[in-house]
XYZ file of C-alpha atoms in Angstrom:
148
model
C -18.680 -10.871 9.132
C -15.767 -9.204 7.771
C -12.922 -7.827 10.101
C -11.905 -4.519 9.728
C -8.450 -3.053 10.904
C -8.368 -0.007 12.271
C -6.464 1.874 9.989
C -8.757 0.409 7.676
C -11.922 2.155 9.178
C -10.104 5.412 9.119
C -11.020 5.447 5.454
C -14.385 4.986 5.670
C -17.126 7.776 5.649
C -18.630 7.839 9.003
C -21.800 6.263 7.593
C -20.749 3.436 6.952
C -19.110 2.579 10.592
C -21.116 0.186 12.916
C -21.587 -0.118 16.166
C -19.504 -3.159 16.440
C -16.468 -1.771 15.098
C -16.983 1.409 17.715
C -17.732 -1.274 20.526
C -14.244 -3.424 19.321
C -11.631 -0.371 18.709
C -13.008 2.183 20.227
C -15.496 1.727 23.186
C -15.648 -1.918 24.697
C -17.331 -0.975 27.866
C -19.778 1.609 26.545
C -23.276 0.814 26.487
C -24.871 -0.211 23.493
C -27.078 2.696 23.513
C -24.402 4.937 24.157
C -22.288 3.512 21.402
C -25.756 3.531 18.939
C -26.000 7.593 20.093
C -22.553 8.351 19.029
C -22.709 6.798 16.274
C -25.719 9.158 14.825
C -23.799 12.119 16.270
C -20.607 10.759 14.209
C -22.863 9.933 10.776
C -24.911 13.291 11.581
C -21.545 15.498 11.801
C -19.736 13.167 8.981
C -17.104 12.609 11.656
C -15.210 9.630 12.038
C -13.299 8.531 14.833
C -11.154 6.471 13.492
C -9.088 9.714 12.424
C -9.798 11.389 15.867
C -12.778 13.684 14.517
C -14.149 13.139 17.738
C -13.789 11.054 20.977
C -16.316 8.991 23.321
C -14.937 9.313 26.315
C -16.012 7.631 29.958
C -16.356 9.624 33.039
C -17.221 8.860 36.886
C -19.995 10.896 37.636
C -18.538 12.593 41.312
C -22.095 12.234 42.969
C -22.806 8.578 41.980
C -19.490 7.157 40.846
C -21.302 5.910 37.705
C -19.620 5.641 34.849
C -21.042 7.841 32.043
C -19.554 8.618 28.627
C -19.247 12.509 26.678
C -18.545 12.949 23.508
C -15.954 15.349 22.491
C -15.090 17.279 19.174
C -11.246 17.578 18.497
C -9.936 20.665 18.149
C -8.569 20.087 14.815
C -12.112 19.063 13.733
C -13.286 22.501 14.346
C -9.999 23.821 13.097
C -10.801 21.931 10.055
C -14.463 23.680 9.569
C -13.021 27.036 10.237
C -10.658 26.726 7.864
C -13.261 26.156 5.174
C -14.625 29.626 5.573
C -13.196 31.905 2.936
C -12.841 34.462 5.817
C -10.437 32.462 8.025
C -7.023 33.575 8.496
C -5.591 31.214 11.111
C -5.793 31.480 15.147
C -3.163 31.598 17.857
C -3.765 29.915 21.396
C -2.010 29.516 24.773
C -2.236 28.915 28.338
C -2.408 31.312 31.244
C -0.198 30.309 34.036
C 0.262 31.860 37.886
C 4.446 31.840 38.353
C 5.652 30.624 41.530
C 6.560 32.483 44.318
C 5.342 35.894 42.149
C 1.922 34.888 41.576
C 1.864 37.034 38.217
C -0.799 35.687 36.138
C 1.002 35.267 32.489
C -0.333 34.373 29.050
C 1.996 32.135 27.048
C 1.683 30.559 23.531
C 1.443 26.986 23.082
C 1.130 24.629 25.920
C 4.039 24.511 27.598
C 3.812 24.555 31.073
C 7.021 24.095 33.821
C 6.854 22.456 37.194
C 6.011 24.742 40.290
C 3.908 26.881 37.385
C 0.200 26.930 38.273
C -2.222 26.288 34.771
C -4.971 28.707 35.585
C -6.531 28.846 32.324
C -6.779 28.986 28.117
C -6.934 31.646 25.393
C -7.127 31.698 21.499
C -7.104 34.111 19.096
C -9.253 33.529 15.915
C -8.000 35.963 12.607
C -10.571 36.688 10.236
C -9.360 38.687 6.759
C -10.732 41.986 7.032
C -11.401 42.535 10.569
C -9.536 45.077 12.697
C -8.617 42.752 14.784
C -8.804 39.259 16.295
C -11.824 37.538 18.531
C -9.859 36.750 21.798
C -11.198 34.664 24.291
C -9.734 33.320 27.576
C -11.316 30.937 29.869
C -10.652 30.391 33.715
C -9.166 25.817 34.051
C -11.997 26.244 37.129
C -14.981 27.054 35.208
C -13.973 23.381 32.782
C -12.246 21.207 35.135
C -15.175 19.120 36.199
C -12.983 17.122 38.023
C -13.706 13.683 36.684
């Protein structure tokens, strides 16, 4: 069998990554089936990650304390597939924060966040060329944290 590095398999189309190299760099204690699963989501999506197109990440399931394993899309690999679209005109994001001692809720860009500060949430702003204005969305850290 041939070793790859790697830096190495960050070259290579996601079709042609196994299961061994995900279980070696990647995933040592994931299941085989998991590891078989994300690698079809990875060869289905063309996403390798080696480059950090996406993540398999393990979890302890609160209820159980099992360990169970998500798969997660990086932001810059949907960053990259918006970008494709001859429509896109770039995006702006930030985190909402509750000040100490004030309590005023404010929205800052970037994620830059100070001790005593409070992250309450997200929000992003997505351009598009021609529209009147950009699709903002903010989301509430308690409706995402699932704690694990």
């Amino acid at each position: 069998m041939i070793q790859h590095s790697p830096q190495a398999l960050a070259t290579r189309p996601a079709a042609q990554l196994t299961a061994a190299e995900v279980k070696q760099y990647i995933a040592p204690a994931a299941p085989a089936r998991t590891v078989e699963h994300f690698l079809l989501f990875c060869r289905t999506l063309d996403l390798n990650p080696f480059v950090g197109d996406v993540y398999l990440i393990p979890f302890k399931e609160t209820s159980s304390g099992e360990t169970r394993w998500t798969f997660q899309i990086s932001v810059h690999t949907f960053i990259r597939w918006a970008s494709r679209s001859p429509l896109w005109a770039g995006y702006r994001y930030g985190v909402i924060i509750r000040e100490p001692g004030r309590g005023k809720v404010v929205e800052r860009e970037g994620t830059l966040t100070f001790e005593g500060e409070d992250l309450v949430g997200g929000w992003a702003e997505v351009f598009t060329k021609g529209a009147p204005f950009p699709l903002k969305h903010t989301v509430a850290l308690k409706d995402w944290d699932k704690k694990r």
